């Protein structure tokens, strides 16, 4: 598969235009269900470009016409009427670009593959067992395109949900090897993740920088 087809709506090396708005991010948790964020340079992606959680975890570089720029991580969804191209920035992030009183700020933004993240982690959803499986990827450098489980019949692709978990469609259980593919086509195979739900299990691997 090409990068274009794996990437979906948000593609590398494309500049998107829209407006920035601001919201009170609280502890930084959001629709992507990563949990509280230590770094509040975060944003909510508009419903269309959120693309059923495909935007979750993406890093984007945001620029305003005044020359100010910031990097934010997507952790939330901005529901309709947020328009394609729109980013709802945390108030902390918006204030780096302009005064909050501006309200709506014309911006451009591009996808990043940053140098900073450590290794990614895997989290099983509450209720996951050898009979039913929900999996979340945390701390990935590049957006995740697909997630697969190794079964007795080979690799099986799980369905992505709008709340940023991948679910087995018909009760195929957790516990086997996991294969995660990013939008650039890199595949990481992860073994030995203990079947303990609601725990971020370090996977000791990370996608390459682009």
Backbone as JSON, one array per atom type, in Angstrom:
{
  "sequence": "XXXXXXXXXXXXXXXXXXXXXXXXXXXXXXXXXXXXXXXXXXXXXXXXXXXXXXXXXXXXXXXXXXXXXXXXXXXXXXXXXXXXXXXXXXXXXXXXXXXXXXXXXXXXXXXXXXXXXXXXXXXXXXXXXXXXXXXXXXXXXXXXXXXXXXXXXXXXXXXXXXXXXXXXXXXXXXXXXXXXXXXXXXXXXXXXXXXXXXXXXXXXXXXXXX",
  "N": [[0.83, -1.19, 0.0], [0.42, 2.3, -0.7], [1.8, 5.32, 0.81], [-0.06, 7.38, 0.58], [-2.56, 6.07, 0.42], [-2.64, 4.74, 2.87], [-2.57, 6.83, 4.62], [-4.99, 8.27, 4.61], [-7.09, 11.05, 5.24], [-5.3, 12.97, 6.33], [-2.32, 13.77, 5.17], [1.24, 13.28, 4.69], [3.51, 16.0, 4.02], [1.67, 17.82, 3.02], [0.09, 20.94, 3.04], [-2.35, 22.21, 5.09], [-5.22, 24.31, 5.29], [-7.06, 26.39, 7.5], [-8.98, 27.37, 10.37], [-8.03, 28.36, 13.67], [-9.39, 27.7, 16.82], [-10.13, 27.94, 20.35], [-10.13, 25.91, 23.33], [-10.99, 24.98, 26.72], [-8.82, 22.85, 28.03], [-8.57, 21.36, 30.32], [-7.41, 18.58, 32.11], [-6.22, 17.55, 29.91], [-7.13, 15.19, 28.8], [-9.16, 13.5, 26.3], [-11.25, 12.78, 23.43], [-9.67, 10.81, 22.26], [-8.9, 9.25, 24.33], [-6.45, 8.99, 25.73], [-5.83, 9.7, 28.3], [-4.9, 11.85, 31.11], [-2.78, 14.6, 30.19], [0.62, 15.44, 30.4], [1.79, 17.47, 29.0], [0.34, 20.26, 27.73], [0.28, 21.23, 25.16], [-1.71, 20.7, 23.01], [-4.42, 19.54, 20.88], [-7.76, 19.52, 19.44], [-8.97, 17.75, 16.71], [-10.88, 18.64, 13.84], [-14.12, 17.16, 13.12], [-14.3, 15.91, 10.55], [-11.62, 15.59, 9.57], [-10.66, 14.22, 11.71], [-11.48, 11.65, 11.33], [-12.67, 9.15, 12.31], [-10.98, 8.65, 14.57], [-8.5, 8.31, 13.37], [-6.76, 10.42, 13.29], [-5.8, 10.58, 15.85], [-3.18, 11.11, 18.14], [-1.49, 12.21, 16.27], [1.11, 14.48, 15.37], [1.14, 17.89, 14.7], [2.27, 20.78, 12.95], [1.57, 24.05, 13.49], [0.85, 27.13, 12.0], [0.52, 30.65, 12.16], [-0.58, 33.67, 10.47], [0.9, 35.77, 11.44], [3.42, 34.83, 11.78], [3.99, 33.32, 14.02], [4.43, 30.04, 15.43], [3.58, 26.7, 16.44], [3.91, 23.38, 17.79], [1.57, 20.81, 18.08], [-0.13, 18.05, 19.65], [-2.59, 15.75, 18.61], [-5.32, 15.01, 20.5], [-8.0, 14.93, 20.81], [-11.4, 15.31, 19.61], [-13.02, 17.7, 17.6], [-16.26, 18.36, 17.39], [-18.84, 18.57, 14.8], [-20.18, 21.88, 14.42], [-17.42, 22.19, 13.61], [-15.19, 22.81, 11.03], [-13.71, 21.22, 8.08], [-10.17, 21.24, 8.2], [-10.07, 22.86, 10.42], [-8.69, 23.48, 13.65], [-9.12, 22.95, 17.04], [-7.57, 24.37, 19.47], [-5.87, 23.8, 22.59], [-6.28, 26.21, 25.2], [-3.83, 26.98, 26.17], [-2.1, 26.39, 24.05], [-3.18, 27.94, 21.93], [-2.72, 30.51, 22.89], [-0.05, 30.85, 22.42], [0.06, 31.56, 19.83], [-1.68, 33.72, 19.41], [-3.59, 36.3, 21.11], [-6.09, 35.14, 23.32], [-8.49, 36.47, 23.05], [-8.86, 36.92, 20.37], [-10.28, 34.86, 19.23], [-11.09, 33.45, 16.63], [-8.67, 32.27, 14.48], [-6.94, 32.53, 11.47], [-5.09, 29.86, 10.05], [-2.36, 27.72, 8.94], [-1.47, 24.26, 8.65], [0.65, 21.38, 9.08], [1.43, 17.9, 8.9], [3.65, 16.31, 11.19], [6.62, 14.34, 11.8], [7.98, 13.81, 14.51], [11.09, 14.27, 16.4], [11.15, 13.76, 19.08], [9.49, 11.76, 20.62], [9.51, 8.88, 22.87], [9.49, 5.36, 23.19], [6.68, 3.44, 21.94], [3.54, 2.41, 23.48], [1.26, -0.2, 24.5], [-2.16, -0.59, 25.21], [-4.63, -2.54, 26.68], [-8.16, -2.71, 26.41], [-10.67, -2.22, 28.98], [-12.18, -5.21, 30.05], [-11.01, -6.81, 28.16], [-9.87, -10.01, 27.11], [-8.96, -13.49, 26.69], [-11.0, -14.06, 25.08], [-12.22, -11.82, 24.02], [-11.32, -8.7, 22.53], [-9.85, -5.52, 22.82], [-7.74, -2.95, 21.75], [-5.38, -0.34, 22.26], [-3.06, 1.99, 20.92], [-0.37, 3.85, 22.15], [1.58, 6.81, 22.35], [2.82, 6.89, 19.84], [4.97, 7.87, 17.18], [4.22, 8.48, 14.52], [1.04, 8.72, 12.77], [-1.21, 5.98, 13.27], [-2.04, 3.46, 10.99], [-3.07, 0.8, 10.65], [-3.96, -2.01, 12.75], [-3.13, -5.26, 13.74], [-3.84, -8.61, 14.85], [-2.12, -11.61, 15.7], [-3.34, -14.7, 14.85], [-4.47, -18.16, 14.99], [-4.99, -18.58, 12.38], [-3.45, -16.82, 11.03], [-2.45, -13.33, 10.42], [-4.75, -10.92, 11.56], [-6.78, -8.22, 10.83], [-7.88, -5.62, 12.93], [-10.84, -3.71, 13.74], [-11.07, -0.18, 13.61], [-12.2, 2.11, 16.08], [-14.22, 5.06, 16.8], [-13.42, 6.0, 19.24], [-10.77, 5.52, 19.54], [-9.75, 2.91, 19.96], [-8.84, -0.34, 18.8], [-10.84, -2.98, 17.76], [-11.52, -6.46, 17.97], [-13.53, -8.03, 15.56], [-15.33, -10.15, 16.02], [-15.07, -11.37, 18.51], [-12.52, -12.48, 18.69], [-9.8, -13.23, 20.72], [-7.51, -11.38, 22.93], [-3.94, -11.44, 23.54], [-2.07, -12.61, 21.84], [0.64, -11.98, 19.46], [1.07, -8.62, 18.29], [0.64, -6.51, 15.52], [1.52, -3.42, 14.3], [0.95, -0.84, 11.99], [2.18, 2.08, 10.49], [1.3, 5.24, 8.81], [3.19, 5.48, 6.88], [3.78, 2.99, 6.08], [5.45, 1.4, 7.61], [5.92, -1.5, 9.55], [5.52, -2.69, 12.8], [6.19, -5.34, 14.9], [4.95, -6.65, 17.86], [5.6, -8.43, 20.7], [4.85, -10.45, 23.62], [3.24, -8.92, 25.36], [1.68, -8.55, 28.35], [-1.55, -9.7, 29.3], [-3.14, -7.53, 30.69], [-5.62, -5.43, 31.36], [-6.18, -1.84, 30.96], [-3.65, -0.86, 31.5], [-0.71, 0.79, 30.55], [1.44, -0.74, 28.55], [4.84, -0.79, 27.98], [6.33, -1.03, 24.79], [8.83, -0.99, 23.7], [9.59, -0.27, 21.13], [9.56, 1.89, 18.25], [8.16, 3.92, 15.63], [9.94, 4.9, 12.65], [11.5, 8.09, 11.97], [10.29, 10.58, 9.71]],
  "CA": [[0.0, 0.0, 0.0], [1.17, 3.54, -0.73], [1.58, 6.2, 1.94], [-1.28, 8.15, 0.36], [-3.74, 5.28, 0.74], [-2.61, 4.43, 4.29], [-2.7, 8.05, 5.42], [-6.33, 8.81, 4.7], [-7.27, 12.48, 4.96], [-4.14, 13.78, 6.72], [-1.19, 13.2, 4.43], [2.52, 13.97, 4.85], [3.96, 16.99, 3.02], [0.53, 18.6, 2.53], [-0.26, 22.05, 3.92], [-3.79, 22.37, 5.24], [-5.64, 25.65, 5.71], [-8.27, 26.41, 8.29], [-8.96, 28.34, 11.46], [-7.8, 27.85, 15.01], [-10.19, 28.18, 17.93], [-9.52, 27.51, 21.62], [-11.01, 25.3, 24.32], [-10.39, 24.7, 28.02], [-8.42, 21.44, 27.89], [-8.58, 20.65, 31.6], [-6.21, 17.77, 32.35], [-5.66, 17.13, 28.63], [-7.78, 14.0, 28.24], [-10.12, 13.84, 25.26], [-11.92, 11.68, 22.72], [-8.71, 9.76, 21.95], [-8.81, 8.43, 25.55], [-5.08, 8.74, 26.18], [-5.72, 10.03, 29.7], [-4.33, 13.18, 31.37], [-1.54, 14.92, 29.46], [1.56, 16.29, 31.1], [2.08, 18.59, 28.11], [-0.93, 20.75, 27.21], [0.36, 21.69, 23.76], [-2.57, 19.68, 22.42], [-5.5, 20.08, 20.07], [-8.83, 18.68, 18.95], [-9.1, 17.79, 15.25], [-12.26, 18.71, 13.38], [-14.76, 15.86, 12.95], [-14.02, 15.31, 9.23], [-10.22, 15.17, 9.5], [-10.45, 13.26, 12.81], [-11.61, 10.42, 10.54], [-12.89, 8.01, 13.19], [-9.81, 8.51, 15.44], [-7.24, 8.12, 12.65], [-5.88, 11.55, 13.61], [-5.34, 10.52, 17.24], [-1.75, 10.98, 18.35], [-0.71, 12.89, 15.23], [1.74, 15.76, 15.69], [1.01, 18.85, 13.6], [2.91, 22.09, 13.1], [0.55, 25.06, 13.22], [1.42, 28.46, 11.75], [-0.39, 31.78, 11.98], [-0.09, 34.66, 9.5], [1.85, 36.68, 12.09], [4.71, 34.16, 11.85], [4.08, 32.44, 15.19], [4.21, 28.62, 15.11], [3.66, 25.76, 17.55], [3.63, 21.98, 17.5], [0.59, 20.25, 19.0], [-0.51, 16.64, 19.45], [-4.04, 15.59, 18.54], [-5.82, 14.12, 21.56], [-9.42, 15.13, 20.98], [-12.19, 15.57, 18.41], [-13.87, 18.88, 17.61], [-17.44, 17.91, 16.65], [-19.51, 19.53, 13.94], [-19.84, 22.4, 13.09], [-16.01, 22.39, 13.26], [-15.08, 22.6, 9.59], [-12.45, 20.62, 7.64], [-9.04, 22.15, 8.34], [-10.11, 23.57, 11.7], [-8.1, 22.9, 14.85], [-9.52, 23.55, 18.31], [-6.36, 24.27, 20.27], [-5.97, 24.12, 24.02], [-6.03, 27.64, 25.42], [-2.38, 27.17, 26.35], [-1.49, 26.39, 22.73], [-3.67, 29.09, 21.18], [-2.1, 31.75, 23.39], [1.3, 30.97, 21.84], [-0.12, 32.11, 18.47], [-2.38, 35.01, 19.47], [-4.37, 36.49, 22.31], [-7.33, 34.35, 23.31], [-9.62, 37.32, 22.68], [-9.01, 36.89, 18.91], [-11.4, 33.94, 18.99], [-10.87, 32.6, 15.45], [-7.4, 32.69, 13.89], [-6.56, 31.79, 10.26], [-3.85, 29.11, 10.22], [-2.03, 26.56, 8.11], [-0.84, 23.23, 9.47], [1.2, 20.23, 8.37], [1.76, 16.74, 9.73], [5.05, 16.14, 11.56], [7.15, 13.08, 12.32], [8.95, 14.5, 15.37], [12.27, 13.57, 16.92], [11.13, 13.66, 20.54], [8.86, 10.68, 21.4], [10.23, 7.66, 23.23], [8.89, 4.18, 22.57], [5.23, 3.4, 22.06], [2.98, 1.49, 24.45], [0.01, -0.88, 24.15], [-3.11, -0.69, 26.33], [-5.84, -3.34, 26.44], [-9.38, -2.1, 26.93], [-11.41, -2.91, 30.04], [-12.95, -6.35, 29.56], [-10.24, -7.64, 27.22], [-9.53, -11.34, 27.63], [-8.65, -14.41, 25.6], [-12.23, -14.25, 24.29], [-12.63, -10.54, 23.43], [-10.11, -7.89, 22.5], [-9.78, -4.12, 22.43], [-6.33, -2.53, 21.88], [-5.03, 1.04, 21.96], [-1.63, 2.3, 20.78], [-0.08, 5.12, 22.82], [2.94, 7.33, 22.22], [3.39, 6.62, 18.51], [5.51, 9.05, 16.49], [3.43, 8.72, 13.31], [-0.32, 8.19, 12.88], [-1.37, 4.54, 13.07], [-2.94, 3.13, 9.89], [-3.76, -0.46, 10.92], [-3.49, -2.86, 13.84], [-3.49, -6.65, 13.49], [-3.52, -9.63, 15.84], [-1.76, -12.92, 15.15], [-4.25, -15.77, 15.27], [-4.1, -19.47, 14.45], [-5.17, -18.52, 10.92], [-2.62, -15.75, 10.47], [-2.69, -11.99, 10.91], [-6.13, -10.48, 11.41], [-6.93, -6.78, 11.02], [-8.94, -5.2, 13.84], [-11.59, -2.53, 13.31], [-10.83, 1.03, 14.39], [-13.39, 2.78, 16.59], [-14.09, 6.5, 16.94], [-12.83, 6.34, 20.55], [-9.33, 5.26, 19.48], [-9.36, 1.53, 20.22], [-9.06, -1.31, 17.73], [-11.6, -4.08, 18.33], [-11.73, -7.69, 17.2], [-14.93, -7.92, 15.11], [-16.24, -11.23, 16.41], [-14.69, -12.05, 19.73], [-11.16, -13.03, 18.7], [-9.24, -12.75, 21.97], [-6.19, -10.78, 23.07], [-2.9, -12.27, 24.11], [-1.05, -12.96, 20.86], [1.47, -10.91, 18.92], [0.36, -7.48, 17.72], [1.38, -5.83, 14.45], [1.02, -2.06, 14.11], [1.49, -0.23, 10.78], [1.94, 3.52, 10.43], [0.83, 5.71, 7.5], [4.3, 5.37, 5.92], [3.9, 1.59, 5.72], [6.35, 0.64, 8.5], [5.24, -2.45, 10.43], [6.2, -3.07, 14.03], [5.59, -6.51, 15.53], [5.12, -6.52, 19.3], [5.34, -9.7, 21.38], [5.07, -10.52, 25.06], [2.48, -7.95, 26.14], [0.81, -9.25, 29.31], [-2.97, -9.39, 29.12], [-3.63, -6.79, 31.84], [-6.32, -4.25, 30.85], [-6.05, -0.51, 31.56], [-2.24, -0.59, 31.84], [0.11, 1.12, 29.39], [2.57, -1.67, 28.52], [5.88, -0.34, 27.05], [6.61, -2.01, 23.72], [10.26, -0.88, 23.4], [9.8, -0.01, 19.71], [8.99, 3.15, 17.79], [8.24, 4.13, 14.19], [11.03, 5.73, 12.17], [11.19, 9.49, 11.67], [10.2, 10.9, 8.28]],
  "C": [[0.87, 1.24, 0.0], [0.89, 4.36, 0.52], [0.27, 6.94, 1.8], [-2.52, 7.36, 0.77], [-3.78, 4.92, 2.23], [-2.93, 5.66, 5.14], [-4.13, 8.52, 5.57], [-6.35, 10.3, 4.42], [-6.03, 13.32, 5.26], [-2.88, 13.14, 6.17], [0.1, 13.97, 4.72], [2.76, 14.96, 3.72], [2.81, 17.75, 2.36], [0.25, 19.71, 3.53], [-1.77, 22.25, 3.91], [-4.1, 23.77, 5.74], [-6.94, 25.56, 6.49], [-8.23, 27.53, 9.29], [-8.64, 27.6, 12.75], [-8.79, 28.51, 15.96], [-9.54, 27.64, 19.2], [-10.56, 26.9, 22.53], [-10.24, 25.08, 25.62], [-10.09, 23.2, 28.09], [-8.42, 20.67, 29.2], [-7.29, 19.89, 31.83], [-5.62, 17.21, 31.07], [-6.24, 15.85, 28.07], [-8.81, 14.43, 27.19], [-10.66, 12.6, 24.59], [-10.97, 10.54, 22.38], [-8.42, 8.85, 23.15], [-7.38, 8.06, 25.96], [-4.94, 8.92, 27.68], [-5.12, 11.42, 29.88], [-2.99, 13.37, 30.66], [-0.65, 15.81, 30.3], [1.9, 17.54, 30.33], [0.76, 19.03, 27.48], [-0.8, 21.47, 25.87], [-0.38, 20.65, 22.92], [-3.69, 20.34, 21.65], [-6.56, 19.03, 19.8], [-8.93, 18.86, 17.44], [-10.58, 17.86, 14.88], [-12.79, 17.32, 13.02], [-14.36, 15.17, 11.64], [-12.59, 14.78, 9.17], [-9.84, 14.25, 10.66], [-10.59, 11.83, 12.27], [-11.67, 9.17, 11.43], [-11.62, 7.63, 13.96], [-8.5, 8.28, 14.7], [-6.24, 9.24, 12.93], [-5.29, 11.48, 15.01], [-3.83, 10.29, 17.33], [-0.89, 11.67, 17.33], [-0.11, 14.19, 15.79], [1.6, 16.67, 14.48], [1.68, 20.16, 13.97], [1.93, 23.13, 12.61], [1.22, 26.41, 13.07], [0.32, 29.49, 11.56], [0.24, 32.77, 11.01], [0.93, 35.62, 10.11], [3.24, 36.06, 12.25], [4.88, 33.25, 13.05], [3.75, 31.0, 14.79], [4.36, 27.78, 16.37], [3.47, 24.34, 17.01], [2.65, 21.45, 18.55], [0.36, 18.78, 18.66], [-2.02, 16.53, 19.5], [-4.49, 14.56, 19.57], [-7.34, 14.13, 21.67], [-10.08, 15.36, 19.63], [-13.01, 16.84, 18.61], [-15.1, 18.56, 16.76], [-17.97, 18.98, 15.71], [-20.2, 20.58, 14.82], [-18.37, 22.73, 12.85], [-15.8, 21.96, 11.81], [-13.78, 21.89, 9.25], [-11.32, 21.66, 7.68], [-8.98, 22.85, 9.68], [-9.44, 22.77, 12.81], [-8.61, 23.66, 16.07], [-8.36, 23.33, 19.27], [-6.68, 24.43, 21.75], [-5.71, 25.62, 24.17], [-4.54, 27.93, 25.57], [-1.67, 27.22, 25.0], [-1.9, 27.61, 21.93], [-2.95, 30.37, 21.6], [-0.66, 31.92, 22.93], [1.24, 31.59, 20.44], [-0.73, 33.5, 18.49], [-3.1, 35.11, 20.8], [-5.68, 35.72, 22.21], [-8.53, 35.16, 22.86], [-9.85, 37.37, 21.17], [-10.15, 35.96, 18.5], [-11.15, 32.96, 17.86], [-9.66, 33.15, 14.7], [-7.1, 31.89, 12.63], [-5.19, 31.13, 10.44], [-3.59, 28.22, 9.02], [-1.38, 25.53, 9.03], [-0.4, 22.06, 8.62], [1.51, 19.12, 9.37], [3.25, 16.67, 9.97], [5.35, 14.69, 11.92], [8.29, 13.47, 13.25], [10.07, 13.61, 15.88], [12.09, 13.16, 18.38], [10.54, 12.4, 21.17], [9.8, 9.54, 21.74], [9.61, 6.48, 22.51], [7.38, 4.19, 22.78], [4.81, 2.36, 23.1], [1.67, 0.91, 23.91], [-0.88, -0.91, 25.4], [-4.31, -1.52, 25.89], [-7.03, -2.66, 27.1], [-9.96, -2.92, 28.09], [-12.26, -4.03, 29.44], [-12.2, -7.23, 28.59], [-9.83, -8.95, 27.88], [-9.13, -12.2, 26.44], [-9.85, -14.61, 24.68], [-12.69, -12.98, 23.57], [-11.47, -9.57, 23.54], [-10.36, -6.46, 22.04], [-8.38, -3.6, 22.72], [-6.18, -1.07, 21.48], [-3.52, 1.17, 21.86], [-1.4, 3.69, 21.33], [1.35, 5.53, 22.5], [3.6, 7.05, 20.89], [3.82, 7.92, 17.83], [4.65, 9.46, 15.3], [2.02, 8.17, 13.49], [-0.37, 6.7, 12.54], [-2.39, 4.29, 11.97], [-3.74, 1.87, 10.19], [-3.16, -1.14, 12.15], [-4.02, -4.26, 13.59], [-3.09, -7.53, 14.68], [-3.1, -10.91, 15.14], [-2.71, -13.97, 15.73], [-3.76, -17.09, 14.68], [-4.21, -19.5, 12.94], [-4.36, -17.41, 10.26], [-3.0, -14.39, 11.04], [-4.12, -11.55, 10.6], [-6.25, -9.0, 11.77], [-8.11, -6.48, 11.94], [-9.59, -3.92, 13.34], [-11.29, -1.35, 14.23], [-12.17, 1.63, 14.84], [-13.14, 4.29, 16.67], [-13.52, 6.94, 18.28], [-11.41, 5.79, 20.67], [-8.9, 3.92, 20.06], [-9.6, 0.72, 18.96], [-9.72, -2.54, 18.35], [-11.63, -5.27, 17.39], [-13.21, -7.76, 16.83], [-15.85, -9.0, 15.65], [-15.7, -12.04, 17.58], [-13.32, -12.71, 19.72], [-10.39, -12.42, 19.87], [-7.87, -12.11, 21.87], [-5.19, -11.84, 23.52], [-1.8, -12.66, 23.15], [-0.23, -11.77, 20.44], [0.58, -9.85, 18.27], [1.24, -6.86, 16.64], [0.72, -4.49, 14.17], [1.72, -1.46, 12.89], [1.17, 1.25, 10.78], [1.58, 3.95, 9.0], [1.93, 5.68, 6.44], [4.53, 3.92, 5.49], [4.85, 0.79, 6.58], [5.53, -0.24, 9.44], [6.12, -2.77, 11.63], [5.46, -4.26, 14.63], [5.96, -6.52, 17.0], [4.69, -7.83, 19.96], [5.45, -9.52, 22.89], [4.35, -9.47, 25.88], [1.5, -8.7, 27.05], [-0.63, -8.78, 29.16], [-3.54, -8.79, 30.41], [-4.29, -5.51, 31.33], [-6.01, -2.98, 31.64], [-4.64, -0.2, 32.07], [-1.51, -0.27, 30.54], [1.38, 0.27, 29.43], [3.62, -1.17, 27.53], [6.22, -1.43, 26.05], [8.05, -1.97, 23.26], [10.55, -0.73, 21.9], [9.13, 1.32, 19.37], [9.11, 3.25, 16.27], [9.39, 5.06, 13.86], [10.56, 7.16, 11.9], [11.2, 9.72, 10.16], [10.26, 12.41, 8.09]]
}
